[in-house]
Amino acid sequence: AQSVTQLGSHVSVSEGALVLLRCNYSSSVPPYLFWYVQYPNQGLQLLLKYTSAATLVKGINGFEAEFKKSETSFHLTKPSAHMSDAAEYFCAVIRSGGSYIPTFGRGTSLIVHP
Amino acid sequence: DTGVSQNPRHKITKRGQNVTFRCDPISEHNRLYWYRQTLGQGPEFLTYFQNEAQLEKSRLLSDRFSAERPKGSFSTLEIQRTEQGDSAMYLCASSPNRGGLADTQYFGPGTRLTVL
């Protein structure tokens, strides 16, 4: 079985501050991990994915995430938040050797204050 | 590449009515997925096609739900005898067949269903 836990349903930061969105996974085999962003009334857009190559993954819009096997984590970070980063962020896992179906976390709403 | 499109974007219906949603994937993407998303939750998998073959169905997909992809291009999701609990955003995604589990899924904007 595979699962994802996103700690914090809401994260609030000031513009220019560090963004840290937490994701912990559970998988009995090496996983593929994804971060998606969803803006209001839109579908999900892939930010970045981990596919067992480099553990530090860089994505679009200045986001990156680090795969830490020992901590079963895949936290999303961005050094400096922009107002345009305000959105819902979802972490997802696919179990390698499994099906093509990802399991999504419940999402974290990022709020950016001016 | 025009992206994944879904129609309609919004649907309001009365309990007991049937509704049908359409998804047009990115051209030449042979995998197509349907998800349901309720407020405060991540997308939940409903069903998945590879070309015209429906390969997996979630237990969430009761016998009131049916999905088709007759020619391996667009897909339809039908809900019969709608219930208020069916109110949700229905998302469609497609991905290319590059042979990997990590193939990126491209999502459409969704169809928001409200059952009164």
mmCIF file of N, CA and C in Angstrom, chain A:
data_model
loop_
_atom_site.group_PDB
_atom_site.id
_atom_site.type_symbol
_atom_site.label_atom_id
_atom_site.label_comp_id
_atom_site.label_asym_id
_atom_site.label_seq_id
_atom_site.Cartn_x
_atom_site.Cartn_y
_atom_site.Cartn_z
ATOM 1 N N ALA A 1 0.851 -1.192 0.000
ATOM 2 C CA ALA A 1 0.000 0.000 0.000
ATOM 3 C C ALA A 1 0.886 1.242 0.000
ATOM 4 N N GLN A 2 0.357 2.323 -0.491
ATOM 5 C CA GLN A 2 1.093 3.569 -0.529
ATOM 6 C C GLN A 2 0.194 4.664 0.013
ATOM 7 N N SER A 3 0.791 5.650 0.660
ATOM 8 C CA SER A 3 0.011 6.771 1.174
ATOM 9 C C SER A 3 0.895 7.992 1.292
ATOM 10 N N VAL A 4 0.257 9.133 1.414
ATOM 11 C CA VAL A 4 0.943 10.404 1.528
ATOM 12 C C VAL A 4 0.282 11.210 2.622
ATOM 13 N N THR A 5 1.091 11.839 3.455
ATOM 14 C CA THR A 5 0.581 12.718 4.504
ATOM 15 C C THR A 5 1.169 14.102 4.310
ATOM 16 N N GLN A 6 0.303 15.072 4.173
ATOM 17 C CA GLN A 6 0.749 16.464 4.084
ATOM 18 C C GLN A 6 0.435 17.138 5.409
ATOM 19 N N LEU A 7 1.478 17.586 6.071
ATOM 20 C CA LEU A 7 1.321 18.184 7.384
ATOM 21 C C LEU A 7 0.935 19.647 7.232
ATOM 22 N N GLY A 8 -0.189 20.004 7.806
ATOM 23 C CA GLY A 8 -0.658 21.386 7.716
ATOM 24 C C GLY A 8 -1.578 21.579 6.537
ATOM 25 N N SER A 9 -2.840 21.815 6.788
ATOM 26 C CA SER A 9 -3.776 22.061 5.688
ATOM 27 C C SER A 9 -3.610 23.481 5.142
ATOM 28 N N HIS A 10 -3.052 24.369 5.979
ATOM 29 C CA HIS A 10 -2.797 25.743 5.558
ATOM 30 C C HIS A 10 -1.412 26.154 6.024
ATOM 31 N N VAL A 11 -0.686 26.846 5.147
ATOM 32 C CA VAL A 11 0.592 27.450 5.500
ATOM 33 C C VAL A 11 0.538 28.904 5.066
ATOM 34 N N SER A 12 0.905 29.783 5.985
ATOM 35 C CA SER A 12 0.855 31.216 5.709
ATOM 36 C C SER A 12 2.263 31.796 5.801
ATOM 37 N N VAL A 13 2.677 32.535 4.768
ATOM 38 C CA VAL A 13 4.003 33.156 4.768
ATOM 39 C C VAL A 13 3.877 34.582 4.257
ATOM 40 N N SER A 14 4.873 35.363 4.548
ATOM 41 C CA SER A 14 4.944 36.719 3.997
ATOM 42 C C SER A 14 5.654 36.684 2.660
ATOM 43 N N GLU A 15 5.311 37.610 1.811
ATOM 44 C CA GLU A 15 5.988 37.708 0.516
ATOM 45 C C GLU A 15 7.489 37.870 0.761
ATOM 46 N N GLY A 16 8.289 37.067 0.052
ATOM 47 C CA GLY A 16 9.735 37.111 0.215
ATOM 48 C C GLY A 16 10.274 36.108 1.211
ATOM 49 N N ALA A 17 9.413 35.507 2.009
ATOM 50 C CA ALA A 17 9.850 34.532 3.009
ATOM 51 C C ALA A 17 9.991 33.148 2.392
ATOM 52 N N LEU A 18 10.686 32.280 3.130
ATOM 53 C CA LEU A 18 10.865 30.897 2.709
ATOM 54 C C LEU A 18 9.534 30.157 2.739
ATOM 55 N N VAL A 19 9.310 29.349 1.712
ATOM 56 C CA VAL A 19 8.146 28.477 1.667
ATOM 57 C C VAL A 19 8.598 27.048 1.961
ATOM 58 N N LEU A 20 7.924 26.383 2.896
ATOM 59 C CA LEU A 20 8.201 24.979 3.207
ATOM 60 C C LEU A 20 6.873 24.256 3.346
ATOM 61 N N LEU A 21 6.602 23.336 2.440
ATOM 62 C CA LEU A 21 5.401 22.521 2.502
ATOM 63 C C LEU A 21 5.841 21.076 2.709
ATOM 64 N N ARG A 22 5.258 20.437 3.717
ATOM 65 C CA ARG A 22 5.751 19.123 4.139
ATOM 66 C C ARG A 22 4.950 17.972 3.535
ATOM 67 N N CYS A 23 5.668 16.937 3.178
ATOM 68 C CA CYS A 23 5.049 15.737 2.629
ATOM 69 C C CYS A 23 5.829 14.523 3.133
ATOM 70 N N ASN A 24 5.142 13.588 3.760
ATOM 71 C CA ASN A 24 5.730 12.312 4.142
ATOM 72 C C ASN A 24 4.978 11.206 3.433
ATOM 73 N N TYR A 25 5.688 10.202 3.003
ATOM 74 C CA TYR A 25 5.079 9.130 2.237
ATOM 75 C C TYR A 25 5.258 7.806 2.957
ATOM 76 N N SER A 26 4.436 6.872 2.562
ATOM 77 C CA SER A 26 4.559 5.509 3.027
ATOM 78 C C SER A 26 4.497 4.611 1.808
ATOM 79 N N SER A 27 5.542 3.836 1.619
ATOM 80 C CA SER A 27 5.569 2.923 0.483
ATOM 81 C C SER A 27 6.504 1.769 0.827
ATOM 82 N N SER A 28 6.085 0.580 0.492
ATOM 83 C CA SER A 28 6.883 -0.597 0.822
ATOM 84 C C SER A 28 8.039 -0.797 -0.153
ATOM 85 N N VAL A 29 8.011 -0.102 -1.261
ATOM 86 C CA VAL A 29 9.074 -0.175 -2.262
ATOM 87 C C VAL A 29 9.425 1.252 -2.659
ATOM 88 N N PRO A 30 10.586 1.443 -3.329
ATOM 89 C CA PRO A 30 10.961 2.810 -3.723
ATOM 90 C C PRO A 30 9.844 3.480 -4.502
ATOM 91 N N PRO A 31 9.558 4.703 -4.130
ATOM 92 C CA PRO A 31 8.429 5.403 -4.744
ATOM 93 C C PRO A 31 8.856 6.370 -5.839
ATOM 94 N N TYR A 32 7.875 6.761 -6.637
ATOM 95 C CA TYR A 32 7.981 7.973 -7.443
ATOM 96 C C TYR A 32 7.128 9.022 -6.719
ATOM 97 N N LEU A 33 7.639 10.227 -6.610
ATOM 98 C CA LEU A 33 6.959 11.260 -5.835
ATOM 99 C C LEU A 33 6.758 12.504 -6.682
ATOM 100 N N PHE A 34 5.651 13.165 -6.458
ATOM 101 C CA PHE A 34 5.258 14.308 -7.280
ATOM 102 C C PHE A 34 4.733 15.432 -6.392
ATOM 103 N N TRP A 35 4.927 16.647 -6.853
ATOM 104 C CA TRP A 35 4.242 17.806 -6.298
ATOM 105 C C TRP A 35 3.472 18.476 -7.437
ATOM 106 N N TYR A 36 2.185 18.737 -7.159
ATOM 107 C CA TYR A 36 1.327 19.440 -8.090
ATOM 108 C C TYR A 36 0.822 20.728 -7.435
ATOM 109 N N VAL A 37 0.521 21.730 -8.269
ATOM 110 C CA VAL A 37 -0.098 22.961 -7.798
ATOM 111 C C VAL A 37 -1.449 23.118 -8.482
ATOM 112 N N GLN A 38 -2.409 23.626 -7.726
ATOM 113 C CA GLN A 38 -3.747 23.863 -8.279
ATOM 114 C C GLN A 38 -4.182 25.284 -7.938
ATOM 115 N N TYR A 39 -4.367 26.086 -8.967
ATOM 116 C CA TYR A 39 -4.892 27.425 -8.781
ATOM 117 C C TYR A 39 -6.417 27.369 -8.807
ATOM 118 N N PRO A 40 -7.081 28.349 -8.228
ATOM 119 C CA PRO A 40 -8.547 28.306 -8.146
ATOM 120 C C PRO A 40 -9.198 28.055 -9.502
ATOM 121 N N ASN A 41 -10.149 27.123 -9.492
ATOM 122 C CA ASN A 41 -10.941 26.786 -10.684
ATOM 123 C C ASN A 41 -10.090 26.279 -11.842
ATOM 124 N N GLN A 42 -8.952 25.701 -11.526
ATOM 125 C CA GLN A 42 -8.108 25.120 -12.559
ATOM 126 C C GLN A 42 -7.740 23.689 -12.193
ATOM 127 N N GLY A 43 -7.244 22.957 -13.163
ATOM 128 C CA GLY A 43 -6.737 21.610 -12.896
ATOM 129 C C GLY A 43 -5.372 21.652 -12.250
ATOM 130 N N LEU A 44 -4.834 20.483 -11.983
ATOM 131 C CA LEU A 44 -3.525 20.386 -11.352
ATOM 132 C C LEU A 44 -2.417 20.524 -12.397
ATOM 133 N N GLN A 45 -1.326 21.144 -11.974
ATOM 134 C CA GLN A 45 -0.160 21.318 -12.838
ATOM 135 C C GLN A 45 1.058 20.745 -12.119
ATOM 136 N N LEU A 46 1.839 19.956 -12.825
ATOM 137 C CA LEU A 46 3.014 19.349 -12.209
ATOM 138 C C LEU A 46 4.070 20.407 -11.923
ATOM 139 N N LEU A 47 4.565 20.429 -10.674
ATOM 140 C CA LEU A 47 5.686 21.297 -10.300
ATOM 141 C C LEU A 47 7.014 20.581 -10.486
ATOM 142 N N LEU A 48 7.086 19.342 -9.986
ATOM 143 C CA LEU A 48 8.316 18.564 -10.073
ATOM 144 C C LEU A 48 8.007 17.124 -9.696
ATOM 145 N N LYS A 49 8.983 16.235 -10.030
ATOM 146 C CA LYS A 49 8.811 14.826 -9.679
ATOM 147 C C LYS A 49 10.153 14.186 -9.382
ATOM 148 N N TYR A 50 10.119 13.213 -8.487
ATOM 149 C CA TYR A 50 11.292 12.419 -8.146
ATOM 150 C C TYR A 50 11.128 11.028 -8.751
ATOM 151 N N THR A 51 12.161 10.621 -9.509
ATOM 152 C CA THR A 51 12.076 9.326 -10.187
ATOM 153 C C THR A 51 13.308 8.485 -9.944
ATOM 154 N N SER A 52 13.906 8.606 -8.790
ATOM 155 C CA SER A 52 15.049 7.822 -8.325
ATOM 156 C C SER A 52 16.372 8.237 -8.946
ATOM 157 N N ALA A 53 16.420 9.392 -9.561
ATOM 158 C CA ALA A 53 17.692 9.933 -10.026
ATOM 159 C C ALA A 53 18.245 10.824 -8.900
ATOM 160 N N ALA A 54 18.471 12.084 -9.154
ATOM 161 C CA ALA A 54 18.984 12.979 -8.123
ATOM 162 C C ALA A 54 17.967 13.151 -7.011
ATOM 163 N N THR A 55 18.440 13.193 -5.768
ATOM 164 C CA THR A 55 17.513 13.327 -4.636
ATOM 165 C C THR A 55 16.995 14.752 -4.485
ATOM 166 N N LEU A 56 17.741 15.728 -4.985
ATOM 167 C CA LEU A 56 17.273 17.112 -4.983
ATOM 168 C C LEU A 56 16.699 17.412 -6.359
ATOM 169 N N VAL A 57 15.417 17.694 -6.386
ATOM 170 C CA VAL A 57 14.723 17.881 -7.650
ATOM 171 C C VAL A 57 14.313 19.339 -7.798
ATOM 172 N N LYS A 58 14.642 19.916 -8.918
ATOM 173 C CA LYS A 58 14.243 21.299 -9.187
ATOM 174 C C LYS A 58 13.054 21.311 -10.125
ATOM 175 N N GLY A 59 12.106 22.195 -9.829
ATOM 176 C CA GLY A 59 10.910 22.262 -10.638
ATOM 177 C C GLY A 59 10.688 23.638 -11.223
ATOM 178 N N ILE A 60 9.449 23.860 -11.614
ATOM 179 C CA ILE A 60 9.120 25.146 -12.213
ATOM 180 C C ILE A 60 8.875 26.193 -11.138
ATOM 181 N N ASN A 61 8.911 27.450 -11.548
ATOM 182 C CA ASN A 61 8.583 28.583 -10.667
ATOM 183 C C ASN A 61 9.483 28.682 -9.440
ATOM 184 N N GLY A 62 10.698 28.156 -9.526
ATOM 185 C CA GLY A 62 11.653 28.279 -8.433
ATOM 186 C C GLY A 62 11.478 27.288 -7.292
ATOM 187 N N PHE A 63 10.582 26.338 -7.427
ATOM 188 C CA PHE A 63 10.374 25.328 -6.393
ATOM 189 C C PHE A 63 11.377 24.185 -6.518
ATOM 190 N N GLU A 64 11.693 23.578 -5.398
ATOM 191 C CA GLU A 64 12.491 22.363 -5.387
ATOM 192 C C GLU A 64 12.059 21.486 -4.225
ATOM 193 N N ALA A 65 12.445 20.222 -4.305
ATOM 194 C CA ALA A 65 12.096 19.274 -3.248
ATOM 195 C C ALA A 65 13.234 18.280 -3.104
ATOM 196 N N GLU A 66 13.418 17.804 -1.886
ATOM 197 C CA GLU A 66 14.489 16.846 -1.611
ATOM 198 C C GLU A 66 13.906 15.541 -1.101
ATOM 199 N N PHE A 67 14.267 14.457 -1.770
ATOM 200 C CA PHE A 67 13.848 13.124 -1.349
ATOM 201 C C PHE A 67 14.787 12.654 -0.245
ATOM 202 N N LYS A 68 14.220 12.350 0.942
ATOM 203 C CA LYS A 68 15.011 11.833 2.060
ATOM 204 C C LYS A 68 14.422 10.492 2.459
ATOM 205 N N LYS A 69 15.099 9.434 2.032
ATOM 206 C CA LYS A 69 14.596 8.098 2.290
ATOM 207 C C LYS A 69 14.536 7.809 3.787
ATOM 208 N N SER A 70 15.550 8.238 4.529
ATOM 209 C CA SER A 70 15.609 7.934 5.963
ATOM 210 C C SER A 70 14.453 8.578 6.719
ATOM 211 N N GLU A 71 13.968 9.683 6.195
ATOM 212 C CA GLU A 71 12.863 10.388 6.854
ATOM 213 C C GLU A 71 11.536 10.151 6.122
ATOM 214 N N THR A 72 11.556 9.382 5.079
ATOM 215 C CA THR A 72 10.380 9.159 4.200
ATOM 216 C C THR A 72 9.679 10.473 3.909
ATOM 217 N N SER A 73 10.479 11.462 3.506
ATOM 218 C CA SER A 73 9.926 12.789 3.266
ATOM 219 C C SER A 73 10.257 13.287 1.875
ATOM 220 N N PHE A 74 9.472 14.232 1.431
ATOM 221 C CA PHE A 74 9.669 14.873 0.118
ATOM 222 C C PHE A 74 9.095 16.273 0.237
ATOM 223 N N HIS A 75 9.736 17.089 1.073
ATOM 224 C CA HIS A 75 9.233 18.433 1.354
ATOM 225 C C HIS A 75 9.510 19.388 0.195
ATOM 226 N N LEU A 76 8.582 20.290 -0.031
ATOM 227 C CA LEU A 76 8.678 21.278 -1.122
ATOM 228 C C LEU A 76 9.142 22.613 -0.549
ATOM 229 N N THR A 77 10.112 23.239 -1.182
ATOM 230 C CA THR A 77 10.608 24.528 -0.704
ATOM 231 C C THR A 77 10.750 25.520 -1.847
ATOM 232 N N LYS A 78 10.723 26.788 -1.453
ATOM 233 C CA LYS A 78 11.020 27.885 -2.374
ATOM 234 C C LYS A 78 11.641 28.992 -1.519
ATOM 235 N N PRO A 79 12.781 29.515 -1.937
ATOM 236 C CA PRO A 79 13.496 30.470 -1.075
ATOM 237 C C PRO A 79 12.709 31.743 -0.780
ATOM 238 N N SER A 80 11.941 32.215 -1.756
ATOM 239 C CA SER A 80 11.290 33.512 -1.598
ATOM 240 C C SER A 80 9.889 33.456 -2.204
ATOM 241 N N ALA A 81 8.896 33.607 -1.368
ATOM 242 C CA ALA A 81 7.519 33.481 -1.829
ATOM 243 C C ALA A 81 7.081 34.719 -2.611
ATOM 244 N N HIS A 82 6.290 34.466 -3.652
ATOM 245 C CA HIS A 82 5.638 35.536 -4.410
ATOM 246 C C HIS A 82 4.142 35.444 -4.188
ATOM 247 N N MET A 83 3.481 36.560 -4.359
ATOM 248 C CA MET A 83 2.026 36.561 -4.211
ATOM 249 C C MET A 83 1.386 35.543 -5.151
ATOM 250 N N SER A 84 1.966 35.392 -6.319
ATOM 251 C CA SER A 84 1.406 34.473 -7.321
ATOM 252 C C SER A 84 1.545 32.996 -6.930
ATOM 253 N N ASP A 85 2.287 32.714 -5.854
ATOM 254 C CA ASP A 85 2.432 31.322 -5.401
ATOM 255 C C ASP A 85 1.234 30.859 -4.575
ATOM 256 N N ALA A 86 0.360 31.761 -4.215
ATOM 257 C CA ALA A 86 -0.821 31.385 -3.430
ATOM 258 C C ALA A 86 -1.675 30.406 -4.222
ATOM 259 N N ALA A 87 -1.837 29.210 -3.681
ATOM 260 C CA ALA A 87 -2.537 28.137 -4.390
ATOM 261 C C ALA A 87 -2.637 26.936 -3.461
ATOM 262 N N GLU A 88 -3.216 25.859 -3.979
ATOM 263 C CA GLU A 88 -3.289 24.587 -3.268
ATOM 264 C C GLU A 88 -2.185 23.688 -3.824
ATOM 265 N N TYR A 89 -1.461 23.030 -2.935
ATOM 266 C CA TYR A 89 -0.345 22.178 -3.350
ATOM 267 C C TYR A 89 -0.614 20.740 -2.892
ATOM 268 N N PHE A 90 -0.396 19.823 -3.821
ATOM 269 C CA PHE A 90 -0.650 18.412 -3.547
ATOM 270 C C PHE A 90 0.614 17.593 -3.763
ATOM 271 N N CYS A 91 0.893 16.737 -2.808
ATOM 272 C CA CYS A 91 1.951 15.751 -2.932
ATOM 273 C C CYS A 91 1.309 14.431 -3.354
ATOM 274 N N ALA A 92 1.993 13.666 -4.183
ATOM 275 C CA ALA A 92 1.435 12.401 -4.651
ATOM 276 C C ALA A 92 2.543 11.356 -4.751
ATOM 277 N N VAL A 93 2.165 10.086 -4.618
ATOM 278 C CA VAL A 93 3.125 8.985 -4.676
ATOM 279 C C VAL A 93 2.614 7.904 -5.605
ATOM 280 N N ILE A 94 3.536 7.333 -6.367
ATOM 281 C CA ILE A 94 3.273 6.118 -7.140
ATOM 282 C C ILE A 94 4.309 5.097 -6.698
ATOM 283 N N ARG A 95 3.855 3.901 -6.432
ATOM 284 C CA ARG A 95 4.760 2.848 -5.979
ATOM 285 C C ARG A 95 5.445 2.227 -7.201
ATOM 286 N N SER A 96 6.780 2.244 -7.205
ATOM 287 C CA SER A 96 7.491 1.642 -8.325
ATOM 288 C C SER A 96 7.150 0.156 -8.395
ATOM 289 N N GLY A 97 6.931 -0.319 -9.595
ATOM 290 C CA GLY A 97 6.524 -1.698 -9.776
ATOM 291 C C GLY A 97 5.033 -1.888 -9.596
ATOM 292 N N GLY A 98 4.347 -0.803 -9.320
ATOM 293 C CA GLY A 98 2.907 -0.887 -9.118
ATOM 294 C C GLY A 98 2.150 -0.393 -10.331
ATOM 295 N N SER A 99 0.950 0.100 -10.097
ATOM 296 C CA SER A 99 0.130 0.584 -11.196
ATOM 297 C C SER A 99 0.476 2.039 -11.489
ATOM 298 N N TYR A 100 -0.195 2.594 -12.491
ATOM 299 C CA TYR A 100 0.042 3.966 -12.897
ATOM 300 C C TYR A 100 -0.783 4.964 -12.094
ATOM 301 N N ILE A 101 -1.386 4.515 -11.024
ATOM 302 C CA ILE A 101 -2.336 5.351 -10.303
ATOM 303 C C ILE A 101 -1.667 6.008 -9.112
ATOM 304 N N PRO A 102 -1.622 7.343 -9.100
ATOM 305 C CA PRO A 102 -1.020 8.025 -7.950
ATOM 306 C C PRO A 102 -2.003 8.128 -6.792
ATOM 307 N N THR A 103 -1.446 8.173 -5.596
ATOM 308 C CA THR A 103 -2.221 8.485 -4.396
ATOM 309 C C THR A 103 -1.846 9.897 -3.977
ATOM 310 N N PHE A 104 -2.857 10.747 -3.852
ATOM 311 C CA PHE A 104 -2.631 12.152 -3.522
ATOM 312 C C PHE A 104 -2.831 12.407 -2.037
ATOM 313 N N GLY A 105 -2.084 13.390 -1.525
ATOM 314 C CA GLY A 105 -2.347 13.893 -0.191
ATOM 315 C C GLY A 105 -3.559 14.804 -0.199
ATOM 316 N N ARG A 106 -3.931 15.282 0.988
ATOM 317 C CA ARG A 106 -5.130 16.094 1.105
ATOM 318 C C ARG A 106 -4.900 17.539 0.685
ATOM 319 N N GLY A 107 -3.644 17.897 0.481
ATOM 320 C CA GLY A 107 -3.351 19.229 -0.012
ATOM 321 C C GLY A 107 -3.007 20.208 1.096
ATOM 322 N N THR A 108 -2.204 21.196 0.736
ATOM 323 C CA THR A 108 -1.848 22.304 1.630
ATOM 324 C C THR A 108 -2.124 23.599 0.903
ATOM 325 N N SER A 109 -2.893 24.445 1.526
ATOM 326 C CA SER A 109 -3.199 25.748 0.947
ATOM 327 C C SER A 109 -2.120 26.735 1.366
ATOM 328 N N LEU A 110 -1.433 27.306 0.392
ATOM 329 C CA LEU A 110 -0.393 28.298 0.674
ATOM 330 C C LEU A 110 -0.995 29.696 0.570
ATOM 331 N N ILE A 111 -0.871 30.432 1.656
ATOM 332 C CA ILE A 111 -1.360 31.812 1.709
ATOM 333 C C ILE A 111 -0.135 32.718 1.775
ATOM 334 N N VAL A 112 -0.093 33.711 0.902
ATOM 335 C CA VAL A 112 1.046 34.630 0.876
ATOM 336 C C VAL A 112 0.548 36.031 1.212
ATOM 337 N N HIS A 113 1.101 36.590 2.279
ATOM 338 C CA HIS A 113 0.732 37.934 2.726
ATOM 339 C C HIS A 113 1.693 38.967 2.141
ATOM 340 N N PRO A 114 1.171 40.130 1.777
ATOM 341 C CA PRO A 114 2.062 41.183 1.255
ATOM 342 C C PRO A 114 2.954 41.745 2.351
#
